[in-house]
Amino acid sequence: MTEVETYSETVETARDYYNSDDADNFYYTIWGGEDIHIGLYKSEDESISDASQRTVKRMAAMAGKLDEDTRVLDLGAGYGGAARYLADTFGCDVVALNLSEVENERNRDKNVMAGLADQIKVVDGNFEDVPEPDNSFDLVWSQDSFLHSGNRDQVLAEAARVLKPGGDLIFTDPMQADDCPDGVLEPILERIHLESLGSPRFYREQAEKLGMEEQAFDEQTENLINHYTRVLEETESHEKELRESVSQDYIDHMKAGLQHWIDGGKKGYLSWGIFHFTK
């Protein structure tokens, strides 16, 4: 386990947030307890869980051949929905690295219930300092987690380090658009305690510096808007139920934050999609 004191301030802030009862109960209730990431929607009223699962399936398809010989590292694994899908569907061996001990305990319990505990190792850790050896994974996977680092170039460097030559990096991340004007994202950044977001250009440039080749970018920014709209709708429709386990202050701040994401996406300030790089 990576020592807590080695975490950057931004990562430590995210850790405290996701370990909180309010955040854990909110995400577990609204997202359905499997995934905490943006979904790919077939309709405006589709369930968040179904759309989130579609993202996992799309990413797995982009990764190419996956089987029992494929060793996967999931960076920022959340409740482990993707890890369980990869282990159950393809037989992959997965290391699920995540900073929230609260989420990790839910992940471990779910793996036991699914009969997948032998295939999925859940690690309390920090993706800025991955506790795994060089050249040890065939696939590094991440969904909407890199934004929580204040040192994203280091996160990509760690991903490249642990990948085997020829290995794949598949990830999504809420990003600012390459042409995003200065200052317009402050309402979003203040809400999530960040100084910046990555951008498609940033990830392309960093990956190139690390010797990784871009294979694809499945641009899906409209689904960022769709997703946060659906989360806001579900938050409002389940607000009475949420109040039983989530503070009103958290709910109010969440609704305001979700609207900022929706507005930023509609104004063209944000970007989201699935990146695929090969080492």
PDB file of C-alpha atoms in Angstrom:
ATOM      1  CA  MET A   1       0.000   0.000   0.000  1.00  0.00           C
ATOM      2  CA  THR A   2       1.257   3.494  -0.865  1.00  0.00           C
ATOM      3  CA  GLU A   3       1.651   5.614   2.273  1.00  0.00           C
ATOM      4  CA  VAL A   4      -0.987   8.333   2.588  1.00  0.00           C
ATOM      5  CA  GLU A   5       1.605  11.050   3.182  1.00  0.00           C
ATOM      6  CA  THR A   6       3.023  10.505  -0.328  1.00  0.00           C
ATOM      7  CA  TYR A   7      -0.272  11.596  -1.914  1.00  0.00           C
ATOM      8  CA  SER A   8      -0.335  14.974  -3.631  1.00  0.00           C
ATOM      9  CA  GLU A   9      -2.708  17.533  -2.137  1.00  0.00           C
ATOM     10  CA  THR A  10      -5.138  17.086  -5.035  1.00  0.00           C
ATOM     11  CA  VAL A  11      -5.203  13.303  -4.717  1.00  0.00           C
ATOM     12  CA  GLU A  12      -5.578  13.527  -0.944  1.00  0.00           C
ATOM     13  CA  THR A  13      -8.554  15.859  -1.404  1.00  0.00           C
ATOM     14  CA  ALA A  14     -10.161  13.348  -3.747  1.00  0.00           C
ATOM     15  CA  ARG A  15      -9.456  10.533  -1.287  1.00  0.00           C
ATOM     16  CA  ASP A  16     -11.136  12.378   1.561  1.00  0.00           C
ATOM     17  CA  TYR A  17     -14.107  13.185  -0.661  1.00  0.00           C
ATOM     18  CA  TYR A  18     -14.726   9.631  -1.903  1.00  0.00           C
ATOM     19  CA  ASN A  19     -14.255   8.228   1.596  1.00  0.00           C
ATOM     20  CA  SER A  20     -16.983  10.476   2.975  1.00  0.00           C
ATOM     21  CA  ASP A  21     -20.351   8.972   3.863  1.00  0.00           C
ATOM     22  CA  ASP A  22     -22.140  11.563   1.727  1.00  0.00           C
ATOM     23  CA  ALA A  23     -20.176  10.764  -1.438  1.00  0.00           C
ATOM     24  CA  ASP A  24     -20.247   7.005  -0.924  1.00  0.00           C
ATOM     25  CA  ASN A  25     -23.994   6.918  -0.284  1.00  0.00           C
ATOM     26  CA  PHE A  26     -24.717   9.305  -3.164  1.00  0.00           C
ATOM     27  CA  TYR A  27     -22.739   7.434  -5.809  1.00  0.00           C
ATOM     28  CA  TYR A  28     -23.845   4.024  -4.588  1.00  0.00           C
ATOM     29  CA  THR A  29     -27.499   5.084  -4.721  1.00  0.00           C
ATOM     30  CA  ILE A  30     -27.581   7.108  -7.946  1.00  0.00           C
ATOM     31  CA  TRP A  31     -25.101   5.074 -10.034  1.00  0.00           C
ATOM     32  CA  GLY A  32     -26.280   1.660  -8.838  1.00  0.00           C
ATOM     33  CA  GLY A  33     -23.156   0.535  -7.007  1.00  0.00           C
ATOM     34  CA  GLU A  34     -21.122  -0.805  -9.932  1.00  0.00           C
ATOM     35  CA  ASP A  35     -19.713   2.164 -11.808  1.00  0.00           C
ATOM     36  CA  ILE A  36     -18.828   5.809 -11.194  1.00  0.00           C
ATOM     37  CA  HIS A  37     -18.171   7.160 -14.682  1.00  0.00           C
ATOM     38  CA  ILE A  38     -19.823   8.735 -17.718  1.00  0.00           C
ATOM     39  CA  GLY A  39     -22.131   6.504 -19.738  1.00  0.00           C
ATOM     40  CA  LEU A  40     -22.903   6.110 -23.427  1.00  0.00           C
ATOM     41  CA  TYR A  41     -26.626   6.730 -23.832  1.00  0.00           C
ATOM     42  CA  LYS A  42     -29.017   5.281 -26.406  1.00  0.00           C
ATOM     43  CA  SER A  43     -31.859   7.503 -25.226  1.00  0.00           C
ATOM     44  CA  GLU A  44     -32.276  10.577 -23.020  1.00  0.00           C
ATOM     45  CA  ASP A  45     -34.082   8.603 -20.317  1.00  0.00           C
ATOM     46  CA  GLU A  46     -31.895   5.475 -20.272  1.00  0.00           C
ATOM     47  CA  SER A  47     -30.755   4.296 -16.855  1.00  0.00           C
ATOM     48  CA  ILE A  48     -27.373   5.527 -15.683  1.00  0.00           C
ATOM     49  CA  SER A  49     -26.240   1.991 -14.879  1.00  0.00           C
ATOM     50  CA  ASP A  50     -27.063   0.663 -18.369  1.00  0.00           C
ATOM     51  CA  ALA A  51     -25.309   3.563 -20.084  1.00  0.00           C
ATOM     52  CA  SER A  52     -22.298   3.218 -17.778  1.00  0.00           C
ATOM     53  CA  GLN A  53     -22.032  -0.482 -18.602  1.00  0.00           C
ATOM     54  CA  ARG A  54     -22.103   0.385 -22.302  1.00  0.00           C
ATOM     55  CA  THR A  55     -18.993   2.533 -21.817  1.00  0.00           C
ATOM     56  CA  VAL A  56     -17.188  -0.428 -20.256  1.00  0.00           C
ATOM     57  CA  LYS A  57     -18.170  -2.673 -23.156  1.00  0.00           C
ATOM     58  CA  ARG A  58     -17.106  -0.092 -25.750  1.00  0.00           C
ATOM     59  CA  MET A  59     -13.711   0.320 -24.106  1.00  0.00           C
ATOM     60  CA  ALA A  60     -13.225  -3.452 -23.927  1.00  0.00           C
ATOM     61  CA  ALA A  61     -14.022  -3.727 -27.640  1.00  0.00           C
ATOM     62  CA  MET A  62     -11.466  -1.014 -28.426  1.00  0.00           C
ATOM     63  CA  ALA A  63      -8.835  -2.870 -26.403  1.00  0.00           C
ATOM     64  CA  GLY A  64      -8.834  -5.776 -28.849  1.00  0.00           C
ATOM     65  CA  LYS A  65      -8.079  -9.333 -27.787  1.00  0.00           C
ATOM     66  CA  LEU A  66      -8.760  -9.959 -24.113  1.00  0.00           C
ATOM     67  CA  ASP A  67      -8.498 -13.379 -22.503  1.00  0.00           C
ATOM     68  CA  GLU A  68      -7.293 -15.252 -19.418  1.00  0.00           C
ATOM     69  CA  ASP A  69      -3.695 -14.340 -20.277  1.00  0.00           C
ATOM     70  CA  THR A  70      -4.457 -10.597 -20.219  1.00  0.00           C
ATOM     71  CA  ARG A  71      -3.245  -8.788 -17.096  1.00  0.00           C
ATOM     72  CA  VAL A  72      -5.113  -5.524 -16.481  1.00  0.00           C
ATOM     73  CA  LEU A  73      -4.443  -2.571 -14.185  1.00  0.00           C
ATOM     74  CA  ASP A  74      -7.534  -0.434 -13.505  1.00  0.00           C
ATOM     75  CA  LEU A  75      -6.429   3.001 -12.233  1.00  0.00           C
ATOM     76  CA  GLY A  76      -9.118   4.608 -10.094  1.00  0.00           C
ATOM     77  CA  ALA A  77     -11.289   1.492 -10.075  1.00  0.00           C
ATOM     78  CA  GLY A  78     -14.117   2.827  -7.895  1.00  0.00           C
ATOM     79  CA  TYR A  79     -16.582   0.075  -7.003  1.00  0.00           C
ATOM     80  CA  GLY A  80     -14.899  -2.289  -9.480  1.00  0.00           C
ATOM     81  CA  GLY A  81     -17.640  -2.691 -12.077  1.00  0.00           C
ATOM     82  CA  ALA A  82     -15.198  -2.642 -14.992  1.00  0.00           C
ATOM     83  CA  ALA A  83     -12.811  -5.042 -13.251  1.00  0.00           C
ATOM     84  CA  ARG A  84     -15.622  -7.536 -12.667  1.00  0.00           C
ATOM     85  CA  TYR A  85     -16.755  -7.231 -16.288  1.00  0.00           C
ATOM     86  CA  LEU A  86     -13.248  -7.886 -17.619  1.00  0.00           C
ATOM     87  CA  ALA A  87     -12.634 -10.776 -15.222  1.00  0.00           C
ATOM     88  CA  ASP A  88     -16.029 -12.422 -15.728  1.00  0.00           C
ATOM     89  CA  THR A  89     -16.394 -11.892 -19.496  1.00  0.00           C
ATOM     90  CA  PHE A  90     -12.837 -12.498 -20.675  1.00  0.00           C
ATOM     91  CA  GLY A  91     -11.127 -14.229 -17.754  1.00  0.00           C
ATOM     92  CA  CYS A  92      -8.669 -11.360 -17.283  1.00  0.00           C
ATOM     93  CA  ASP A  93      -6.533 -11.031 -14.171  1.00  0.00           C
ATOM     94  CA  VAL A  94      -7.157  -7.519 -12.815  1.00  0.00           C
ATOM     95  CA  VAL A  95      -5.464  -5.276 -10.288  1.00  0.00           C
ATOM     96  CA  ALA A  96      -7.971  -2.631  -9.163  1.00  0.00           C
ATOM     97  CA  LEU A  97      -6.046   0.353  -7.775  1.00  0.00           C
ATOM     98  CA  ASN A  98      -8.125   2.969  -6.002  1.00  0.00           C
ATOM     99  CA  LEU A  99      -7.556   5.692  -3.403  1.00  0.00           C
ATOM    100  CA  SER A 100     -10.828   5.317  -1.486  1.00  0.00           C
ATOM    101  CA  GLU A 101     -10.682   2.621   1.172  1.00  0.00           C
ATOM    102  CA  VAL A 102     -14.471   2.858   1.537  1.00  0.00           C
ATOM    103  CA  GLU A 103     -15.061   2.106  -2.150  1.00  0.00           C
ATOM    104  CA  ASN A 104     -12.412  -0.602  -2.064  1.00  0.00           C
ATOM    105  CA  GLU A 105     -14.223  -2.460   0.717  1.00  0.00           C
ATOM    106  CA  ARG A 106     -17.425  -2.435  -1.329  1.00  0.00           C
ATOM    107  CA  ASN A 107     -15.377  -3.624  -4.315  1.00  0.00           C
ATOM    108  CA  ARG A 108     -13.884  -6.557  -2.385  1.00  0.00           C
ATOM    109  CA  ASP A 109     -17.292  -7.597  -1.059  1.00  0.00           C
ATOM    110  CA  LYS A 110     -18.795  -7.516  -4.541  1.00  0.00           C
ATOM    111  CA  ASN A 111     -15.912  -9.559  -5.945  1.00  0.00           C
ATOM    112  CA  VAL A 112     -16.481 -12.235  -3.324  1.00  0.00           C
ATOM    113  CA  MET A 113     -20.212 -12.289  -4.060  1.00  0.00           C
ATOM    114  CA  ALA A 114     -19.490 -12.635  -7.795  1.00  0.00           C
ATOM    115  CA  GLY A 115     -16.972 -15.429  -7.240  1.00  0.00           C
ATOM    116  CA  LEU A 116     -14.200 -13.297  -8.746  1.00  0.00           C
ATOM    117  CA  ALA A 117     -12.012 -12.573  -5.723  1.00  0.00           C
ATOM    118  CA  ASP A 118      -9.249 -14.835  -7.055  1.00  0.00           C
ATOM    119  CA  GLN A 119      -9.099 -12.868 -10.331  1.00  0.00           C
ATOM    120  CA  ILE A 120      -9.316  -9.332  -8.936  1.00  0.00           C
ATOM    121  CA  LYS A 121      -6.792  -7.869  -6.513  1.00  0.00           C
ATOM    122  CA  VAL A 122      -8.046  -4.634  -4.927  1.00  0.00           C
ATOM    123  CA  VAL A 123      -5.226  -2.293  -3.894  1.00  0.00           C
ATOM    124  CA  ASP A 124      -5.482   0.811  -1.710  1.00  0.00           C
ATOM    125  CA  GLY A 125      -3.163   3.099  -3.623  1.00  0.00           C
ATOM    126  CA  ASN A 126      -2.272   6.172  -5.609  1.00  0.00           C
ATOM    127  CA  PHE A 127      -2.004   6.281  -9.393  1.00  0.00           C
ATOM    128  CA  GLU A 128       0.754   8.880  -9.190  1.00  0.00           C
ATOM    129  CA  ASP A 129       2.956   6.188  -7.614  1.00  0.00           C
ATOM    130  CA  VAL A 130       1.730   2.770  -8.758  1.00  0.00           C
ATOM    131  CA  PRO A 131       2.987  -0.045  -6.499  1.00  0.00           C
ATOM    132  CA  GLU A 132       3.602  -2.428  -9.401  1.00  0.00           C
ATOM    133  CA  PRO A 133       6.779  -3.372 -11.313  1.00  0.00           C
ATOM    134  CA  ASP A 134       7.811  -2.135 -14.748  1.00  0.00           C
ATOM    135  CA  ASN A 135       6.452  -3.888 -17.841  1.00  0.00           C
ATOM    136  CA  SER A 136       3.929  -5.967 -15.906  1.00  0.00           C
ATOM    137  CA  PHE A 137       0.517  -5.290 -17.525  1.00  0.00           C
ATOM    138  CA  ASP A 138      -0.966  -5.910 -20.943  1.00  0.00           C
ATOM    139  CA  LEU A 139      -3.664  -3.292 -20.471  1.00  0.00           C
ATOM    140  CA  VAL A 140      -3.911  -0.180 -18.302  1.00  0.00           C
ATOM    141  CA  TRP A 141      -7.503   0.990 -17.975  1.00  0.00           C
ATOM    142  CA  SER A 142      -9.028   4.059 -16.342  1.00  0.00           C
ATOM    143  CA  GLN A 143     -12.404   5.768 -16.330  1.00  0.00           C
ATOM    144  CA  ASP A 144     -12.856   9.412 -15.381  1.00  0.00           C
ATOM    145  CA  SER A 145     -10.181   9.348 -12.700  1.00  0.00           C
ATOM    146  CA  PHE A 146      -7.123  11.169 -14.030  1.00  0.00           C
ATOM    147  CA  LEU A 147      -8.746  14.583 -13.476  1.00  0.00           C
ATOM    148  CA  HIS A 148      -8.304  14.027  -9.714  1.00  0.00           C
ATOM    149  CA  SER A 149      -4.524  14.244 -10.016  1.00  0.00           C
ATOM    150  CA  GLY A 150      -2.638  17.502  -9.855  1.00  0.00           C
ATOM    151  CA  ASN A 151       0.208  15.735 -11.673  1.00  0.00           C
ATOM    152  CA  ARG A 152      -1.413  14.058 -14.672  1.00  0.00           C
ATOM    153  CA  ASP A 153       1.818  13.790 -16.620  1.00  0.00           C
ATOM    154  CA  GLN A 154       3.146  11.622 -13.784  1.00  0.00           C
ATOM    155  CA  VAL A 155       0.000   9.463 -13.925  1.00  0.00           C
ATOM    156  CA  LEU A 156       0.568   8.834 -17.631  1.00  0.00           C
ATOM    157  CA  ALA A 157       4.247   8.150 -16.976  1.00  0.00           C
ATOM    158  CA  GLU A 158       3.273   5.531 -14.391  1.00  0.00           C
ATOM    159  CA  ALA A 159       0.812   3.954 -16.825  1.00  0.00           C
ATOM    160  CA  ALA A 160       3.517   3.750 -19.485  1.00  0.00           C
ATOM    161  CA  ARG A 161       6.045   2.377 -16.991  1.00  0.00           C
ATOM    162  CA  VAL A 162       3.921  -0.579 -15.900  1.00  0.00           C
ATOM    163  CA  LEU A 163       2.762  -1.440 -19.424  1.00  0.00           C
ATOM    164  CA  LYS A 164       4.537  -4.184 -21.322  1.00  0.00           C
ATOM    165  CA  PRO A 165       5.956  -3.196 -24.718  1.00  0.00           C
ATOM    166  CA  GLY A 166       3.027  -3.376 -27.113  1.00  0.00           C
ATOM    167  CA  GLY A 167       0.573  -2.975 -24.232  1.00  0.00           C
ATOM    168  CA  ASP A 168      -2.490  -0.744 -24.400  1.00  0.00           C
ATOM    169  CA  LEU A 169      -3.691   2.257 -22.420  1.00  0.00           C
ATOM    170  CA  ILE A 170      -7.460   2.776 -22.616  1.00  0.00           C
ATOM    171  CA  PHE A 171      -8.992   5.615 -20.631  1.00  0.00           C
ATOM    172  CA  THR A 172     -11.640   8.302 -20.386  1.00  0.00           C
ATOM    173  CA  ASP A 173     -11.415  11.594 -18.543  1.00  0.00           C
ATOM    174  CA  PRO A 174     -13.580  14.727 -18.299  1.00  0.00           C
ATOM    175  CA  MET A 175     -11.427  17.302 -20.059  1.00  0.00           C
ATOM    176  CA  GLN A 176     -11.456  20.909 -21.107  1.00  0.00           C
ATOM    177  CA  ALA A 177     -11.690  21.464 -24.853  1.00  0.00           C
ATOM    178  CA  ASP A 178      -8.446  22.292 -26.626  1.00  0.00           C
ATOM    179  CA  ASP A 179      -9.814  25.764 -27.437  1.00  0.00           C
ATOM    180  CA  CYS A 180     -11.424  26.396 -24.041  1.00  0.00           C
ATOM    181  CA  PRO A 181     -11.158  30.104 -23.093  1.00  0.00           C
ATOM    182  CA  ASP A 182      -9.281  30.981 -19.923  1.00  0.00           C
ATOM    183  CA  GLY A 183     -11.300  31.312 -16.735  1.00  0.00           C
ATOM    184  CA  VAL A 184     -14.643  29.918 -17.899  1.00  0.00           C
ATOM    185  CA  LEU A 185     -14.281  26.615 -16.000  1.00  0.00           C
ATOM    186  CA  GLU A 186     -13.814  28.188 -12.560  1.00  0.00           C
ATOM    187  CA  PRO A 187     -17.303  27.128 -11.335  1.00  0.00           C
ATOM    188  CA  ILE A 188     -16.453  23.488 -12.154  1.00  0.00           C
ATOM    189  CA  LEU A 189     -12.890  23.628 -10.830  1.00  0.00           C
ATOM    190  CA  GLU A 190     -13.902  25.254  -7.551  1.00  0.00           C
ATOM    191  CA  ARG A 191     -16.601  22.636  -6.957  1.00  0.00           C
ATOM    192  CA  ILE A 192     -14.175  19.717  -7.367  1.00  0.00           C
ATOM    193  CA  HIS A 193     -11.153  21.462  -5.813  1.00  0.00           C
ATOM    194  CA  LEU A 194      -9.000  21.374  -8.941  1.00  0.00           C
ATOM    195  CA  GLU A 195      -6.762  23.967 -10.528  1.00  0.00           C
ATOM    196  CA  SER A 196      -7.189  22.636 -14.070  1.00  0.00           C
ATOM    197  CA  LEU A 197      -8.475  19.850 -16.282  1.00  0.00           C
ATOM    198  CA  GLY A 198      -6.536  17.918 -18.871  1.00  0.00           C
ATOM    199  CA  SER A 199      -7.358  18.319 -22.549  1.00  0.00           C
ATOM    200  CA  PRO A 200      -7.157  16.056 -25.597  1.00  0.00           C
ATOM    201  CA  ARG A 201      -4.063  17.969 -26.716  1.00  0.00           C
ATOM    202  CA  PHE A 202      -2.432  17.539 -23.301  1.00  0.00           C
ATOM    203  CA  TYR A 203      -2.943  13.770 -23.275  1.00  0.00           C
ATOM    204  CA  ARG A 204      -1.749  13.420 -26.868  1.00  0.00           C
ATOM    205  CA  GLU A 205       1.395  15.429 -26.214  1.00  0.00           C
ATOM    206  CA  GLN A 206       2.230  13.600 -22.979  1.00  0.00           C
ATOM    207  CA  ALA A 207       1.623  10.193 -24.536  1.00  0.00           C
ATOM    208  CA  GLU A 208       3.904  11.076 -27.449  1.00  0.00           C
ATOM    209  CA  LYS A 209       6.655  12.143 -25.039  1.00  0.00           C
ATOM    210  CA  LEU A 210       6.343   8.747 -23.349  1.00  0.00           C
ATOM    211  CA  GLY A 211       6.693   6.882 -26.635  1.00  0.00           C
ATOM    212  CA  MET A 212       3.056   5.832 -26.860  1.00  0.00           C
ATOM    213  CA  GLU A 213       1.200   5.850 -30.163  1.00  0.00           C
ATOM    214  CA  GLU A 214      -2.392   7.001 -30.440  1.00  0.00           C
ATOM    215  CA  GLN A 215      -4.664   4.340 -31.888  1.00  0.00           C
ATOM    216  CA  ALA A 216      -8.021   6.076 -31.505  1.00  0.00           C
ATOM    217  CA  PHE A 217      -9.996   8.812 -29.800  1.00  0.00           C
ATOM    218  CA  ASP A 218     -13.695   8.034 -29.727  1.00  0.00           C
ATOM    219  CA  GLU A 219     -14.994  11.569 -29.133  1.00  0.00           C
ATOM    220  CA  GLN A 220     -18.251  11.452 -27.160  1.00  0.00           C
ATOM    221  CA  THR A 221     -18.628  14.887 -25.587  1.00  0.00           C
ATOM    222  CA  GLU A 222     -22.391  14.858 -26.112  1.00  0.00           C
ATOM    223  CA  ASN A 223     -22.541  11.948 -23.684  1.00  0.00           C
ATOM    224  CA  LEU A 224     -20.838  14.028 -20.997  1.00  0.00           C
ATOM    225  CA  ILE A 225     -23.783  16.408 -21.303  1.00  0.00           C
ATOM    226  CA  ASN A 226     -26.275  13.513 -21.434  1.00  0.00           C
ATOM    227  CA  HIS A 227     -24.717  11.871 -18.415  1.00  0.00           C
ATOM    228  CA  TYR A 228     -24.650  14.825 -16.072  1.00  0.00           C
ATOM    229  CA  THR A 229     -28.177  15.707 -17.165  1.00  0.00           C
ATOM    230  CA  ARG A 230     -29.337  12.211 -16.209  1.00  0.00           C
ATOM    231  CA  VAL A 231     -27.490  12.316 -12.880  1.00  0.00           C
ATOM    232  CA  LEU A 232     -29.103  15.676 -12.091  1.00  0.00           C
ATOM    233  CA  GLU A 233     -32.539  14.307 -13.008  1.00  0.00           C
ATOM    234  CA  GLU A 234     -32.039  11.237 -10.824  1.00  0.00           C
ATOM    235  CA  THR A 235     -30.733  13.350  -7.952  1.00  0.00           C
ATOM    236  CA  GLU A 236     -33.808  15.560  -8.064  1.00  0.00           C
ATOM    237  CA  SER A 237     -36.271  12.680  -8.440  1.00  0.00           C
ATOM    238  CA  HIS A 238     -34.684  10.698  -5.558  1.00  0.00           C
ATOM    239  CA  GLU A 239     -33.907  13.648  -3.313  1.00  0.00           C
ATOM    240  CA  LYS A 240     -36.280  12.572  -0.553  1.00  0.00           C
ATOM    241  CA  GLU A 241     -34.699   9.100  -0.474  1.00  0.00           C
ATOM    242  CA  LEU A 242     -31.174  10.556  -0.633  1.00  0.00           C
ATOM    243  CA  ARG A 243     -31.802  12.723   2.421  1.00  0.00           C
ATOM    244  CA  GLU A 244     -31.960   9.566   4.532  1.00  0.00           C
ATOM    245  CA  SER A 245     -28.228   8.956   4.011  1.00  0.00           C
ATOM    246  CA  VAL A 246     -26.833  12.107   2.347  1.00  0.00           C
ATOM    247  CA  SER A 247     -26.731  15.597   3.827  1.00  0.00           C
ATOM    248  CA  GLN A 248     -28.859  18.334   2.278  1.00  0.00           C
ATOM    249  CA  ASP A 249     -25.763  20.501   1.904  1.00  0.00           C
ATOM    250  CA  TYR A 250     -24.061  17.793  -0.175  1.00  0.00           C
ATOM    251  CA  ILE A 251     -27.159  17.336  -2.335  1.00  0.00           C
ATOM    252  CA  ASP A 252     -27.471  21.076  -2.955  1.00  0.00           C
ATOM    253  CA  HIS A 253     -23.788  21.395  -3.876  1.00  0.00           C
ATOM    254  CA  MET A 254     -24.028  18.321  -6.114  1.00  0.00           C
ATOM    255  CA  LYS A 255     -26.983  19.726  -8.039  1.00  0.00           C
ATOM    256  CA  ALA A 256     -25.189  23.040  -8.569  1.00  0.00           C
ATOM    257  CA  GLY A 257     -22.008  21.250  -9.650  1.00  0.00           C
ATOM    258  CA  LEU A 258     -23.838  19.010 -12.106  1.00  0.00           C
ATOM    259  CA  GLN A 259     -25.452  22.048 -13.717  1.00  0.00           C
ATOM    260  CA  HIS A 260     -22.002  23.628 -14.161  1.00  0.00           C
ATOM    261  CA  TRP A 261     -20.818  20.490 -16.015  1.00  0.00           C
ATOM    262  CA  ILE A 262     -23.930  20.546 -18.228  1.00  0.00           C
ATOM    263  CA  ASP A 263     -23.543  24.231 -19.022  1.00  0.00           C
ATOM    264  CA  GLY A 264     -19.822  23.865 -19.751  1.00  0.00           C
ATOM    265  CA  GLY A 265     -20.477  20.989 -22.126  1.00  0.00           C
ATOM    266  CA  LYS A 266     -23.234  22.804 -23.976  1.00  0.00           C
ATOM    267  CA  LYS A 267     -21.027  25.881 -24.408  1.00  0.00           C
ATOM    268  CA  GLY A 268     -18.258  23.778 -25.969  1.00  0.00           C
ATOM    269  CA  TYR A 269     -15.814  24.268 -23.106  1.00  0.00           C
ATOM    270  CA  LEU A 270     -15.499  20.570 -22.277  1.00  0.00           C
ATOM    271  CA  SER A 271     -14.454  17.371 -24.011  1.00  0.00           C
ATOM    272  CA  TRP A 272     -14.890  13.688 -23.241  1.00  0.00           C
ATOM    273  CA  GLY A 273     -14.221  10.435 -25.053  1.00  0.00           C
ATOM    274  CA  ILE A 274     -12.289   7.183 -25.054  1.00  0.00           C
ATOM    275  CA  PHE A 275      -8.546   7.376 -25.712  1.00  0.00           C
ATOM    276  CA  HIS A 276      -6.532   4.364 -26.853  1.00  0.00           C
ATOM    277  CA  PHE A 277      -2.735   4.469 -26.879  1.00  0.00           C
ATOM    278  CA  THR A 278      -0.205   1.680 -27.427  1.00  0.00           C
ATOM    279  CA  LYS A 279       3.259   1.532 -25.870  1.00  0.00           C
TER     280      LYS A 279
END
